[in-house]
Amino acid sequence: MAVLERSYKRFEGVLSPEWSRFLIIPRHAFRHVFRSKLFMAFFALSFLWPLVCAILIYLHHNVEALGIMKINLRNLLPIDAAFFQTYCIVQGTIGFFLAMLVGPQQVSRDLTNNALPLYLCRPFTRTEYVVGKMSILIILISAVTWVPGLVLFLLQSYLEGWSWFADNLWIASAIFIGSLVWILLLALMSQAISAWVKWLVAARAAMLGAFFIPTAFAAIVNEVFQTGWAHIFDLRALIGNVWSGLFGTFARQTIERGGIRRDGMVSQIVLTEPPLWASWFMLFLICALCLWLLSRKVRAYEVVR
């Protein structure tokens, strides 16, 4: 926490007064967030999977270590796009729980204590307030997603050589873009839920429901109608399709199932995911809806009719 404080002070000294205002809200919010020992423990454990991935990358290039541990190189996971996609899925899940712990309490606390008029009077604007609140989650989740992911990519590039780096630079962009899309979605949804649901427990439950209830609904619809298009309403499937498209594994999303017709013949049913453009467009609509919900609640005053 002391490191964050010193970093913020340095940035505030360098940035202009207009830009330094964005750092005021997260600086004070981090003081409250890192008071919890439970959160500190969870945040520290969130770096366990990047450490495991770093060890796997190191073992791929250290024959002596493999000999000592009596591990066959074929038993290790290949370091390719699928490896980094798996990393993003695991760390993205951890980022979701970070957002669920931190996000729902940010705006609701100010609304409950009638602090918005104090924030939104000079020099803060509504945009600066929302960006400041979102930056808390953006910084926290970035620290456990794309930042360690790019470090792992650079480690693999250093051990494998320049040719691997040049041929797989697109993987680094997939890590960054895929993580950024996920972070923006989590930040916007958590702030919108926080603005409309003031009770902290209910807000966290609403965030869980927003991700898991549509999954169950989509599974039922897909099973009944033998289709995959219901995933267009499933946030987990949407981000999964986007990640698969970025990492070049989207073609694997086609599922074949066996079926029996009335005449007793066996037929093959092919279930396909919605196209990538549909997943991107749906995520855009969800983010736009969250921004609209925030604009309805984040006001200096409320008109009572």
PDB file of C-alpha atoms in Angstrom:
ATOM      1  CA  MET A   1       0.000   0.000   0.000  1.00  0.00           C
ATOM      2  CA  ALA A   2       2.848   2.388   0.734  1.00  0.00           C
ATOM      3  CA  VAL A   3       4.220   1.716  -2.751  1.00  0.00           C
ATOM      4  CA  LEU A   4       0.874   2.671  -4.284  1.00  0.00           C
ATOM      5  CA  GLU A   5       0.790   5.863  -2.235  1.00  0.00           C
ATOM      6  CA  ARG A   6       4.253   6.898  -3.431  1.00  0.00           C
ATOM      7  CA  SER A   7       3.365   6.045  -7.028  1.00  0.00           C
ATOM      8  CA  TYR A   8       0.206   8.143  -6.890  1.00  0.00           C
ATOM      9  CA  LYS A   9       2.081  11.126  -5.463  1.00  0.00           C
ATOM     10  CA  ARG A  10       4.671  10.906  -8.230  1.00  0.00           C
ATOM     11  CA  PHE A  11       1.982  10.729 -10.914  1.00  0.00           C
ATOM     12  CA  GLU A  12       0.099  13.653  -9.398  1.00  0.00           C
ATOM     13  CA  GLY A  13       3.274  15.719  -9.518  1.00  0.00           C
ATOM     14  CA  VAL A  14       3.820  14.949 -13.201  1.00  0.00           C
ATOM     15  CA  LEU A  15       0.268  15.118 -14.548  1.00  0.00           C
ATOM     16  CA  SER A  16      -1.728  18.262 -15.131  1.00  0.00           C
ATOM     17  CA  PRO A  17      -4.412  19.234 -12.569  1.00  0.00           C
ATOM     18  CA  GLU A  18      -7.158  18.005 -14.919  1.00  0.00           C
ATOM     19  CA  TRP A  19      -5.619  14.532 -15.221  1.00  0.00           C
ATOM     20  CA  SER A  20      -4.467  14.280 -11.608  1.00  0.00           C
ATOM     21  CA  ARG A  21      -8.105  14.438 -10.469  1.00  0.00           C
ATOM     22  CA  PHE A  22      -8.610  10.933 -11.867  1.00  0.00           C
ATOM     23  CA  LEU A  23      -6.142   9.606  -9.275  1.00  0.00           C
ATOM     24  CA  ILE A  24      -7.819  11.126  -6.216  1.00  0.00           C
ATOM     25  CA  ILE A  25     -10.728   8.658  -6.032  1.00  0.00           C
ATOM     26  CA  PRO A  26      -8.710   5.431  -6.503  1.00  0.00           C
ATOM     27  CA  ARG A  27      -5.995   6.608  -4.116  1.00  0.00           C
ATOM     28  CA  HIS A  28      -8.445   6.927  -1.232  1.00  0.00           C
ATOM     29  CA  ALA A  29     -10.380   3.811  -2.287  1.00  0.00           C
ATOM     30  CA  PHE A  30      -7.285   1.629  -2.184  1.00  0.00           C
ATOM     31  CA  ARG A  31      -6.742   2.606   1.459  1.00  0.00           C
ATOM     32  CA  HIS A  32     -10.112   1.100   2.295  1.00  0.00           C
ATOM     33  CA  VAL A  33      -9.712  -1.961   0.045  1.00  0.00           C
ATOM     34  CA  PHE A  34      -6.326  -3.060   1.365  1.00  0.00           C
ATOM     35  CA  ARG A  35      -7.392  -2.775   5.005  1.00  0.00           C
ATOM     36  CA  SER A  36      -9.046  -6.181   4.686  1.00  0.00           C
ATOM     37  CA  LYS A  37      -6.639  -9.010   5.456  1.00  0.00           C
ATOM     38  CA  LEU A  38      -8.970 -11.425   3.664  1.00  0.00           C
ATOM     39  CA  PHE A  39      -8.727  -9.372   0.480  1.00  0.00           C
ATOM     40  CA  MET A  40      -4.964  -9.089   0.838  1.00  0.00           C
ATOM     41  CA  ALA A  41      -4.691 -12.881   1.126  1.00  0.00           C
ATOM     42  CA  PHE A  42      -6.932 -13.444  -1.894  1.00  0.00           C
ATOM     43  CA  PHE A  43      -5.024 -10.846  -3.926  1.00  0.00           C
ATOM     44  CA  ALA A  44      -1.715 -12.543  -3.076  1.00  0.00           C
ATOM     45  CA  LEU A  45      -3.080 -15.987  -4.000  1.00  0.00           C
ATOM     46  CA  SER A  46      -4.235 -14.625  -7.370  1.00  0.00           C
ATOM     47  CA  PHE A  47      -0.591 -14.664  -8.494  1.00  0.00           C
ATOM     48  CA  LEU A  48      -0.266 -18.412  -7.854  1.00  0.00           C
ATOM     49  CA  TRP A  49      -1.361 -19.476 -11.345  1.00  0.00           C
ATOM     50  CA  PRO A  50       1.036 -17.048 -13.124  1.00  0.00           C
ATOM     51  CA  LEU A  51       3.800 -18.520 -10.960  1.00  0.00           C
ATOM     52  CA  VAL A  52       2.812 -22.053 -12.028  1.00  0.00           C
ATOM     53  CA  CYS A  53       2.785 -20.956 -15.684  1.00  0.00           C
ATOM     54  CA  ALA A  54       6.232 -19.395 -15.286  1.00  0.00           C
ATOM     55  CA  ILE A  55       7.542 -22.672 -13.847  1.00  0.00           C
ATOM     56  CA  LEU A  56       6.079 -24.616 -16.781  1.00  0.00           C
ATOM     57  CA  ILE A  57       7.726 -22.232 -19.248  1.00  0.00           C
ATOM     58  CA  TYR A  58      11.035 -22.569 -17.419  1.00  0.00           C
ATOM     59  CA  LEU A  59      10.857 -26.375 -17.357  1.00  0.00           C
ATOM     60  CA  HIS A  60      10.367 -26.464 -21.115  1.00  0.00           C
ATOM     61  CA  HIS A  61      13.845 -24.970 -21.510  1.00  0.00           C
ATOM     62  CA  ASN A  62      15.686 -26.686 -18.644  1.00  0.00           C
ATOM     63  CA  VAL A  63      16.587 -30.300 -19.326  1.00  0.00           C
ATOM     64  CA  GLU A  64      18.489 -30.669 -16.046  1.00  0.00           C
ATOM     65  CA  ALA A  65      15.455 -29.663 -13.976  1.00  0.00           C
ATOM     66  CA  LEU A  66      13.285 -32.141 -15.905  1.00  0.00           C
ATOM     67  CA  GLY A  67      15.831 -34.879 -15.247  1.00  0.00           C
ATOM     68  CA  ILE A  68      15.969 -34.163 -11.531  1.00  0.00           C
ATOM     69  CA  MET A  69      12.176 -34.128 -11.255  1.00  0.00           C
ATOM     70  CA  LYS A  70      11.899 -37.174 -13.594  1.00  0.00           C
ATOM     71  CA  ILE A  71       9.364 -35.451 -15.828  1.00  0.00           C
ATOM     72  CA  ASN A  72       8.980 -36.298 -19.504  1.00  0.00           C
ATOM     73  CA  LEU A  73       8.869 -33.249 -21.778  1.00  0.00           C
ATOM     74  CA  ARG A  74       5.888 -34.752 -23.606  1.00  0.00           C
ATOM     75  CA  ASN A  75       3.861 -34.628 -20.385  1.00  0.00           C
ATOM     76  CA  LEU A  76       4.227 -30.862 -20.152  1.00  0.00           C
ATOM     77  CA  LEU A  77       1.742 -28.521 -21.760  1.00  0.00           C
ATOM     78  CA  PRO A  78       2.961 -26.996 -25.037  1.00  0.00           C
ATOM     79  CA  ILE A  79       3.617 -23.259 -24.820  1.00  0.00           C
ATOM     80  CA  ASP A  80       1.323 -21.997 -27.552  1.00  0.00           C
ATOM     81  CA  ALA A  81      -1.811 -19.906 -28.030  1.00  0.00           C
ATOM     82  CA  ALA A  82      -3.964 -22.458 -26.173  1.00  0.00           C
ATOM     83  CA  PHE A  83      -1.596 -22.253 -23.192  1.00  0.00           C
ATOM     84  CA  PHE A  84      -1.994 -18.480 -22.924  1.00  0.00           C
ATOM     85  CA  GLN A  85      -5.738 -18.732 -23.530  1.00  0.00           C
ATOM     86  CA  THR A  86      -6.002 -21.099 -20.559  1.00  0.00           C
ATOM     87  CA  TYR A  87      -4.000 -18.589 -18.535  1.00  0.00           C
ATOM     88  CA  CYS A  88      -6.464 -15.826 -19.460  1.00  0.00           C
ATOM     89  CA  ILE A  89      -9.460 -18.002 -18.527  1.00  0.00           C
ATOM     90  CA  VAL A  90      -8.062 -18.817 -15.073  1.00  0.00           C
ATOM     91  CA  GLN A  91      -6.929 -15.271 -14.309  1.00  0.00           C
ATOM     92  CA  GLY A  92     -10.125 -13.852 -15.781  1.00  0.00           C
ATOM     93  CA  THR A  93     -12.113 -15.946 -13.311  1.00  0.00           C
ATOM     94  CA  ILE A  94      -9.972 -14.604 -10.481  1.00  0.00           C
ATOM     95  CA  GLY A  95     -10.545 -11.093 -11.820  1.00  0.00           C
ATOM     96  CA  PHE A  96     -14.297 -11.693 -11.660  1.00  0.00           C
ATOM     97  CA  PHE A  97     -14.116 -12.531  -7.948  1.00  0.00           C
ATOM     98  CA  LEU A  98     -11.937  -9.458  -7.367  1.00  0.00           C
ATOM     99  CA  ALA A  99     -14.591  -7.347  -9.071  1.00  0.00           C
ATOM    100  CA  MET A 100     -17.309  -8.996  -6.989  1.00  0.00           C
ATOM    101  CA  LEU A 101     -15.427  -8.218  -3.771  1.00  0.00           C
ATOM    102  CA  VAL A 102     -14.447  -4.632  -4.568  1.00  0.00           C
ATOM    103  CA  GLY A 103     -16.816  -3.279  -7.233  1.00  0.00           C
ATOM    104  CA  PRO A 104     -20.314  -3.397  -5.661  1.00  0.00           C
ATOM    105  CA  GLN A 105     -19.321  -1.204  -2.706  1.00  0.00           C
ATOM    106  CA  GLN A 106     -17.828   1.716  -4.634  1.00  0.00           C
ATOM    107  CA  VAL A 107     -20.835   3.740  -5.851  1.00  0.00           C
ATOM    108  CA  SER A 108     -23.393   2.378  -3.374  1.00  0.00           C
ATOM    109  CA  ARG A 109     -21.402   3.731  -0.419  1.00  0.00           C
ATOM    110  CA  ASP A 110     -21.497   7.257  -1.844  1.00  0.00           C
ATOM    111  CA  LEU A 111     -25.200   7.012  -2.658  1.00  0.00           C
ATOM    112  CA  THR A 112     -26.063   5.698   0.803  1.00  0.00           C
ATOM    113  CA  ASN A 113     -24.106   8.464   2.553  1.00  0.00           C
ATOM    114  CA  ASN A 114     -25.303  11.198   0.143  1.00  0.00           C
ATOM    115  CA  ALA A 115     -21.710  11.902  -0.860  1.00  0.00           C
ATOM    116  CA  LEU A 116     -22.341  12.344  -4.590  1.00  0.00           C
ATOM    117  CA  PRO A 117     -23.175  16.067  -4.331  1.00  0.00           C
ATOM    118  CA  LEU A 118     -19.796  16.585  -2.636  1.00  0.00           C
ATOM    119  CA  TYR A 119     -17.964  14.681  -5.373  1.00  0.00           C
ATOM    120  CA  LEU A 120     -19.831  16.196  -8.292  1.00  0.00           C
ATOM    121  CA  CYS A 121     -19.448  19.799  -7.256  1.00  0.00           C
ATOM    122  CA  ARG A 122     -16.250  21.398  -8.483  1.00  0.00           C
ATOM    123  CA  PRO A 123     -13.790  20.211  -9.657  1.00  0.00           C
ATOM    124  CA  PHE A 124     -15.255  16.724 -10.390  1.00  0.00           C
ATOM    125  CA  THR A 125     -17.583  15.958 -13.282  1.00  0.00           C
ATOM    126  CA  ARG A 126     -19.751  12.863 -13.642  1.00  0.00           C
ATOM    127  CA  THR A 127     -17.370  11.408 -16.221  1.00  0.00           C
ATOM    128  CA  GLU A 128     -14.367  11.919 -13.959  1.00  0.00           C
ATOM    129  CA  TYR A 129     -16.234  10.333 -11.051  1.00  0.00           C
ATOM    130  CA  VAL A 130     -17.229   7.234 -13.047  1.00  0.00           C
ATOM    131  CA  VAL A 131     -13.755   6.857 -14.577  1.00  0.00           C
ATOM    132  CA  GLY A 132     -12.183   7.275 -11.138  1.00  0.00           C
ATOM    133  CA  LYS A 133     -14.389   4.551  -9.661  1.00  0.00           C
ATOM    134  CA  MET A 134     -13.788   2.237 -12.609  1.00  0.00           C
ATOM    135  CA  SER A 135     -10.023   2.775 -12.423  1.00  0.00           C
ATOM    136  CA  ILE A 136      -9.992   0.975  -9.052  1.00  0.00           C
ATOM    137  CA  LEU A 137     -11.075  -2.279 -10.674  1.00  0.00           C
ATOM    138  CA  ILE A 138      -9.099  -1.637 -13.858  1.00  0.00           C
ATOM    139  CA  ILE A 139      -5.860  -1.333 -11.879  1.00  0.00           C
ATOM    140  CA  LEU A 140      -6.558  -4.313  -9.607  1.00  0.00           C
ATOM    141  CA  ILE A 141      -7.662  -6.725 -12.333  1.00  0.00           C
ATOM    142  CA  SER A 142      -4.941  -5.574 -14.728  1.00  0.00           C
ATOM    143  CA  ALA A 143      -2.395  -6.449 -12.058  1.00  0.00           C
ATOM    144  CA  VAL A 144      -3.533 -10.099 -12.114  1.00  0.00           C
ATOM    145  CA  THR A 145      -4.446 -10.560 -15.800  1.00  0.00           C
ATOM    146  CA  TRP A 146      -2.653  -8.956 -18.729  1.00  0.00           C
ATOM    147  CA  VAL A 147       0.364  -7.599 -16.809  1.00  0.00           C
ATOM    148  CA  PRO A 148       1.584 -11.047 -15.611  1.00  0.00           C
ATOM    149  CA  GLY A 149       0.435 -12.492 -18.947  1.00  0.00           C
ATOM    150  CA  LEU A 150       2.741 -10.212 -20.910  1.00  0.00           C
ATOM    151  CA  VAL A 151       5.558 -10.978 -18.463  1.00  0.00           C
ATOM    152  CA  LEU A 152       5.047 -14.697 -19.176  1.00  0.00           C
ATOM    153  CA  PHE A 153       5.045 -13.988 -22.909  1.00  0.00           C
ATOM    154  CA  LEU A 154       8.326 -12.074 -22.608  1.00  0.00           C
ATOM    155  CA  LEU A 155       9.805 -14.893 -20.510  1.00  0.00           C
ATOM    156  CA  GLN A 156       8.889 -17.438 -23.181  1.00  0.00           C
ATOM    157  CA  SER A 157      10.278 -15.114 -25.877  1.00  0.00           C
ATOM    158  CA  TYR A 158      13.541 -14.689 -23.976  1.00  0.00           C
ATOM    159  CA  LEU A 159      14.001 -18.450 -23.537  1.00  0.00           C
ATOM    160  CA  GLU A 160      12.799 -19.413 -27.025  1.00  0.00           C
ATOM    161  CA  GLY A 161      14.482 -16.689 -29.054  1.00  0.00           C
ATOM    162  CA  TRP A 162      13.692 -13.728 -31.289  1.00  0.00           C
ATOM    163  CA  SER A 163      12.069 -15.839 -34.025  1.00  0.00           C
ATOM    164  CA  TRP A 164       9.422 -17.133 -31.607  1.00  0.00           C
ATOM    165  CA  PHE A 165       8.729 -13.578 -30.430  1.00  0.00           C
ATOM    166  CA  ALA A 166       8.301 -12.298 -33.992  1.00  0.00           C
ATOM    167  CA  ASP A 167       6.086 -15.197 -35.069  1.00  0.00           C
ATOM    168  CA  ASN A 168       3.846 -15.068 -31.963  1.00  0.00           C
ATOM    169  CA  LEU A 169       3.568 -11.352 -31.290  1.00  0.00           C
ATOM    170  CA  TRP A 170      -0.147 -11.656 -32.015  1.00  0.00           C
ATOM    171  CA  ILE A 171      -0.492 -13.756 -28.846  1.00  0.00           C
ATOM    172  CA  ALA A 172       0.653 -10.769 -26.781  1.00  0.00           C
ATOM    173  CA  SER A 173      -1.980  -8.583 -28.428  1.00  0.00           C
ATOM    174  CA  ALA A 174      -4.612 -11.273 -27.766  1.00  0.00           C
ATOM    175  CA  ILE A 175      -3.647 -11.348 -24.079  1.00  0.00           C
ATOM    176  CA  PHE A 176      -3.904  -7.574 -23.788  1.00  0.00           C
ATOM    177  CA  ILE A 177      -7.068  -7.016 -25.853  1.00  0.00           C
ATOM    178  CA  GLY A 178      -8.902 -10.023 -24.403  1.00  0.00           C
ATOM    179  CA  SER A 179      -8.077  -9.024 -20.840  1.00  0.00           C
ATOM    180  CA  LEU A 180      -8.988  -5.378 -21.505  1.00  0.00           C
ATOM    181  CA  VAL A 181     -12.428  -6.317 -22.861  1.00  0.00           C
ATOM    182  CA  TRP A 182     -13.071  -8.498 -19.807  1.00  0.00           C
ATOM    183  CA  ILE A 183     -11.864  -5.789 -17.409  1.00  0.00           C
ATOM    184  CA  LEU A 184     -14.067  -3.097 -18.972  1.00  0.00           C
ATOM    185  CA  LEU A 185     -17.084  -5.413 -18.847  1.00  0.00           C
ATOM    186  CA  LEU A 186     -16.501  -6.248 -15.177  1.00  0.00           C
ATOM    187  CA  ALA A 187     -15.854  -2.622 -14.235  1.00  0.00           C
ATOM    188  CA  LEU A 188     -18.971  -1.303 -15.971  1.00  0.00           C
ATOM    189  CA  MET A 189     -21.267  -4.067 -14.708  1.00  0.00           C
ATOM    190  CA  SER A 190     -20.061  -3.851 -11.116  1.00  0.00           C
ATOM    191  CA  GLN A 191     -20.438  -0.067 -11.035  1.00  0.00           C
ATOM    192  CA  ALA A 192     -23.902  -0.193 -12.606  1.00  0.00           C
ATOM    193  CA  ILE A 193     -25.051  -2.832 -10.105  1.00  0.00           C
ATOM    194  CA  SER A 194     -23.482  -0.836  -7.280  1.00  0.00           C
ATOM    195  CA  ALA A 195     -25.393   2.268  -8.352  1.00  0.00           C
ATOM    196  CA  TRP A 196     -28.772   0.518  -8.429  1.00  0.00           C
ATOM    197  CA  VAL A 197     -28.418  -2.000  -5.578  1.00  0.00           C
ATOM    198  CA  LYS A 198     -27.281  -0.258  -2.410  1.00  0.00           C
ATOM    199  CA  TRP A 199     -27.209  -3.321  -0.150  1.00  0.00           C
ATOM    200  CA  LEU A 200     -23.732  -4.844  -0.485  1.00  0.00           C
ATOM    201  CA  VAL A 201     -24.772  -8.502  -0.111  1.00  0.00           C
ATOM    202  CA  ALA A 202     -27.578  -8.094  -2.630  1.00  0.00           C
ATOM    203  CA  ALA A 203     -25.239  -6.303  -5.063  1.00  0.00           C
ATOM    204  CA  ARG A 204     -22.724  -9.167  -4.940  1.00  0.00           C
ATOM    205  CA  ALA A 205     -25.537 -11.674  -5.375  1.00  0.00           C
ATOM    206  CA  ALA A 206     -26.819  -9.691  -8.375  1.00  0.00           C
ATOM    207  CA  MET A 207     -23.381  -9.762  -9.945  1.00  0.00           C
ATOM    208  CA  LEU A 208     -23.155 -13.522  -9.464  1.00  0.00           C
ATOM    209  CA  GLY A 209     -26.619 -13.935 -10.912  1.00  0.00           C
ATOM    210  CA  ALA A 210     -25.822 -11.785 -13.937  1.00  0.00           C
ATOM    211  CA  PHE A 211     -23.107 -14.245 -14.931  1.00  0.00           C
ATOM    212  CA  PHE A 212     -24.539 -17.621 -13.862  1.00  0.00           C
ATOM    213  CA  ILE A 213     -28.314 -17.385 -14.354  1.00  0.00           C
ATOM    214  CA  PRO A 214     -28.041 -16.616 -18.115  1.00  0.00           C
ATOM    215  CA  THR A 215     -25.652 -19.580 -18.410  1.00  0.00           C
ATOM    216  CA  ALA A 216     -28.305 -21.957 -17.091  1.00  0.00           C
ATOM    217  CA  PHE A 217     -30.986 -20.325 -19.255  1.00  0.00           C
ATOM    218  CA  ALA A 218     -28.822 -20.593 -22.383  1.00  0.00           C
ATOM    219  CA  ALA A 219     -28.027 -24.254 -21.664  1.00  0.00           C
ATOM    220  CA  ILE A 220     -31.734 -25.104 -21.387  1.00  0.00           C
ATOM    221  CA  VAL A 221     -32.647 -23.248 -24.599  1.00  0.00           C
ATOM    222  CA  ASN A 222     -29.744 -24.801 -26.508  1.00  0.00           C
ATOM    223  CA  GLU A 223     -30.754 -28.280 -25.357  1.00  0.00           C
ATOM    224  CA  VAL A 224     -34.430 -27.847 -26.212  1.00  0.00           C
ATOM    225  CA  PHE A 225     -33.944 -26.252 -29.631  1.00  0.00           C
ATOM    226  CA  GLN A 226     -30.676 -28.048 -30.491  1.00  0.00           C
ATOM    227  CA  THR A 227     -28.813 -24.840 -31.208  1.00  0.00           C
ATOM    228  CA  GLY A 228     -25.937 -22.797 -29.859  1.00  0.00           C
ATOM    229  CA  TRP A 229     -27.369 -19.346 -30.487  1.00  0.00           C
ATOM    230  CA  ALA A 230     -28.727 -19.007 -26.957  1.00  0.00           C
ATOM    231  CA  HIS A 231     -25.132 -18.344 -25.874  1.00  0.00           C
ATOM    232  CA  ILE A 232     -25.688 -14.843 -27.192  1.00  0.00           C
ATOM    233  CA  PHE A 233     -27.329 -14.158 -23.803  1.00  0.00           C
ATOM    234  CA  ASP A 234     -24.602 -15.901 -21.789  1.00  0.00           C
ATOM    235  CA  LEU A 235     -21.875 -13.495 -20.666  1.00  0.00           C
ATOM    236  CA  ARG A 236     -19.435 -16.313 -19.973  1.00  0.00           C
ATOM    237  CA  ALA A 237     -19.969 -17.768 -23.440  1.00  0.00           C
ATOM    238  CA  LEU A 238     -19.669 -14.330 -25.048  1.00  0.00           C
ATOM    239  CA  ILE A 239     -16.300 -13.551 -23.503  1.00  0.00           C
ATOM    240  CA  GLY A 240     -15.203 -17.140 -24.164  1.00  0.00           C
ATOM    241  CA  ASN A 241     -15.999 -16.733 -27.864  1.00  0.00           C
ATOM    242  CA  VAL A 242     -14.169 -13.413 -27.984  1.00  0.00           C
ATOM    243  CA  TRP A 243     -11.093 -14.954 -26.368  1.00  0.00           C
ATOM    244  CA  SER A 244     -11.269 -17.944 -28.725  1.00  0.00           C
ATOM    245  CA  GLY A 245     -11.398 -15.596 -31.691  1.00  0.00           C
ATOM    246  CA  LEU A 246      -8.418 -13.595 -30.464  1.00  0.00           C
ATOM    247  CA  PHE A 247      -6.340 -16.731 -29.795  1.00  0.00           C
ATOM    248  CA  GLY A 248      -7.350 -18.418 -33.046  1.00  0.00           C
ATOM    249  CA  THR A 249      -9.244 -21.321 -31.467  1.00  0.00           C
ATOM    250  CA  PHE A 250     -12.803 -20.280 -32.294  1.00  0.00           C
ATOM    251  CA  ALA A 251     -13.227 -23.033 -34.904  1.00  0.00           C
ATOM    252  CA  ARG A 252     -13.120 -25.582 -32.051  1.00  0.00           C
ATOM    253  CA  GLN A 253     -16.397 -24.237 -30.689  1.00  0.00           C
ATOM    254  CA  THR A 254     -18.416 -26.394 -33.120  1.00  0.00           C
ATOM    255  CA  ILE A 255     -20.005 -29.329 -31.266  1.00  0.00           C
ATOM    256  CA  GLU A 256     -21.317 -32.505 -32.877  1.00  0.00           C
ATOM    257  CA  ARG A 257     -23.957 -34.602 -31.158  1.00  0.00           C
ATOM    258  CA  GLY A 258     -25.564 -37.872 -32.055  1.00  0.00           C
ATOM    259  CA  GLY A 259     -29.338 -38.058 -32.394  1.00  0.00           C
ATOM    260  CA  ILE A 260     -31.953 -40.687 -33.212  1.00  0.00           C
ATOM    261  CA  ARG A 261     -34.721 -39.944 -35.687  1.00  0.00           C
ATOM    262  CA  ARG A 262     -38.231 -41.404 -35.559  1.00  0.00           C
ATOM    263  CA  ASP A 263     -37.359 -44.042 -38.171  1.00  0.00           C
ATOM    264  CA  GLY A 264     -34.601 -45.360 -35.905  1.00  0.00           C
ATOM    265  CA  MET A 265     -31.756 -43.962 -38.003  1.00  0.00           C
ATOM    266  CA  VAL A 266     -28.877 -42.194 -36.280  1.00  0.00           C
ATOM    267  CA  SER A 267     -28.350 -38.612 -37.385  1.00  0.00           C
ATOM    268  CA  GLN A 268     -25.608 -36.123 -36.597  1.00  0.00           C
ATOM    269  CA  ILE A 269     -26.578 -32.763 -35.114  1.00  0.00           C
ATOM    270  CA  VAL A 270     -24.050 -29.950 -35.403  1.00  0.00           C
ATOM    271  CA  LEU A 271     -24.320 -27.122 -32.879  1.00  0.00           C
ATOM    272  CA  THR A 272     -22.372 -23.976 -33.725  1.00  0.00           C
ATOM    273  CA  GLU A 273     -21.653 -20.908 -31.648  1.00  0.00           C
ATOM    274  CA  PRO A 274     -22.889 -17.487 -32.781  1.00  0.00           C
ATOM    275  CA  PRO A 275     -20.453 -15.709 -35.126  1.00  0.00           C
ATOM    276  CA  LEU A 276     -17.730 -13.591 -33.581  1.00  0.00           C
ATOM    277  CA  TRP A 277     -19.260 -10.328 -34.724  1.00  0.00           C
ATOM    278  CA  ALA A 278     -22.447 -11.202 -32.807  1.00  0.00           C
ATOM    279  CA  SER A 279     -20.473 -11.793 -29.608  1.00  0.00           C
ATOM    280  CA  TRP A 280     -18.586  -8.513 -29.988  1.00  0.00           C
ATOM    281  CA  PHE A 281     -21.789  -6.617 -30.751  1.00  0.00           C
ATOM    282  CA  MET A 282     -23.614  -8.112 -27.775  1.00  0.00           C
ATOM    283  CA  LEU A 283     -20.768  -7.167 -25.428  1.00  0.00           C
ATOM    284  CA  PHE A 284     -20.902  -3.631 -26.825  1.00  0.00           C
ATOM    285  CA  LEU A 285     -24.642  -3.441 -26.130  1.00  0.00           C
ATOM    286  CA  ILE A 286     -24.150  -4.683 -22.558  1.00  0.00           C
ATOM    287  CA  CYS A 287     -21.453  -2.078 -21.891  1.00  0.00           C
ATOM    288  CA  ALA A 288     -23.655   0.648 -23.402  1.00  0.00           C
ATOM    289  CA  LEU A 289     -26.551  -0.452 -21.164  1.00  0.00           C
ATOM    290  CA  CYS A 290     -24.305  -0.286 -18.090  1.00  0.00           C
ATOM    291  CA  LEU A 291     -23.190   3.237 -19.034  1.00  0.00           C
ATOM    292  CA  TRP A 292     -26.831   4.293 -19.437  1.00  0.00           C
ATOM    293  CA  LEU A 293     -27.736   2.838 -16.043  1.00  0.00           C
ATOM    294  CA  LEU A 294     -24.805   4.678 -14.461  1.00  0.00           C
ATOM    295  CA  SER A 295     -25.828   7.971 -16.072  1.00  0.00           C
ATOM    296  CA  ARG A 296     -29.298   7.581 -14.563  1.00  0.00           C
ATOM    297  CA  LYS A 297     -27.980   7.205 -11.019  1.00  0.00           C
ATOM    298  CA  VAL A 298     -24.761   9.222 -10.853  1.00  0.00           C
ATOM    299  CA  ARG A 299     -26.178  12.699 -10.343  1.00  0.00           C
ATOM    300  CA  ALA A 300     -25.502  15.531  -7.962  1.00  0.00           C
ATOM    301  CA  TYR A 301     -29.155  15.570  -6.985  1.00  0.00           C
ATOM    302  CA  GLU A 302     -32.268  13.443  -7.495  1.00  0.00           C
ATOM    303  CA  VAL A 303     -35.637  14.821  -8.567  1.00  0.00           C
ATOM    304  CA  VAL A 304     -38.482  13.491  -6.410  1.00  0.00           C
ATOM    305  CA  ARG A 305     -41.891  13.478  -8.059  1.00  0.00           C
TER     306      ARG A 305
END
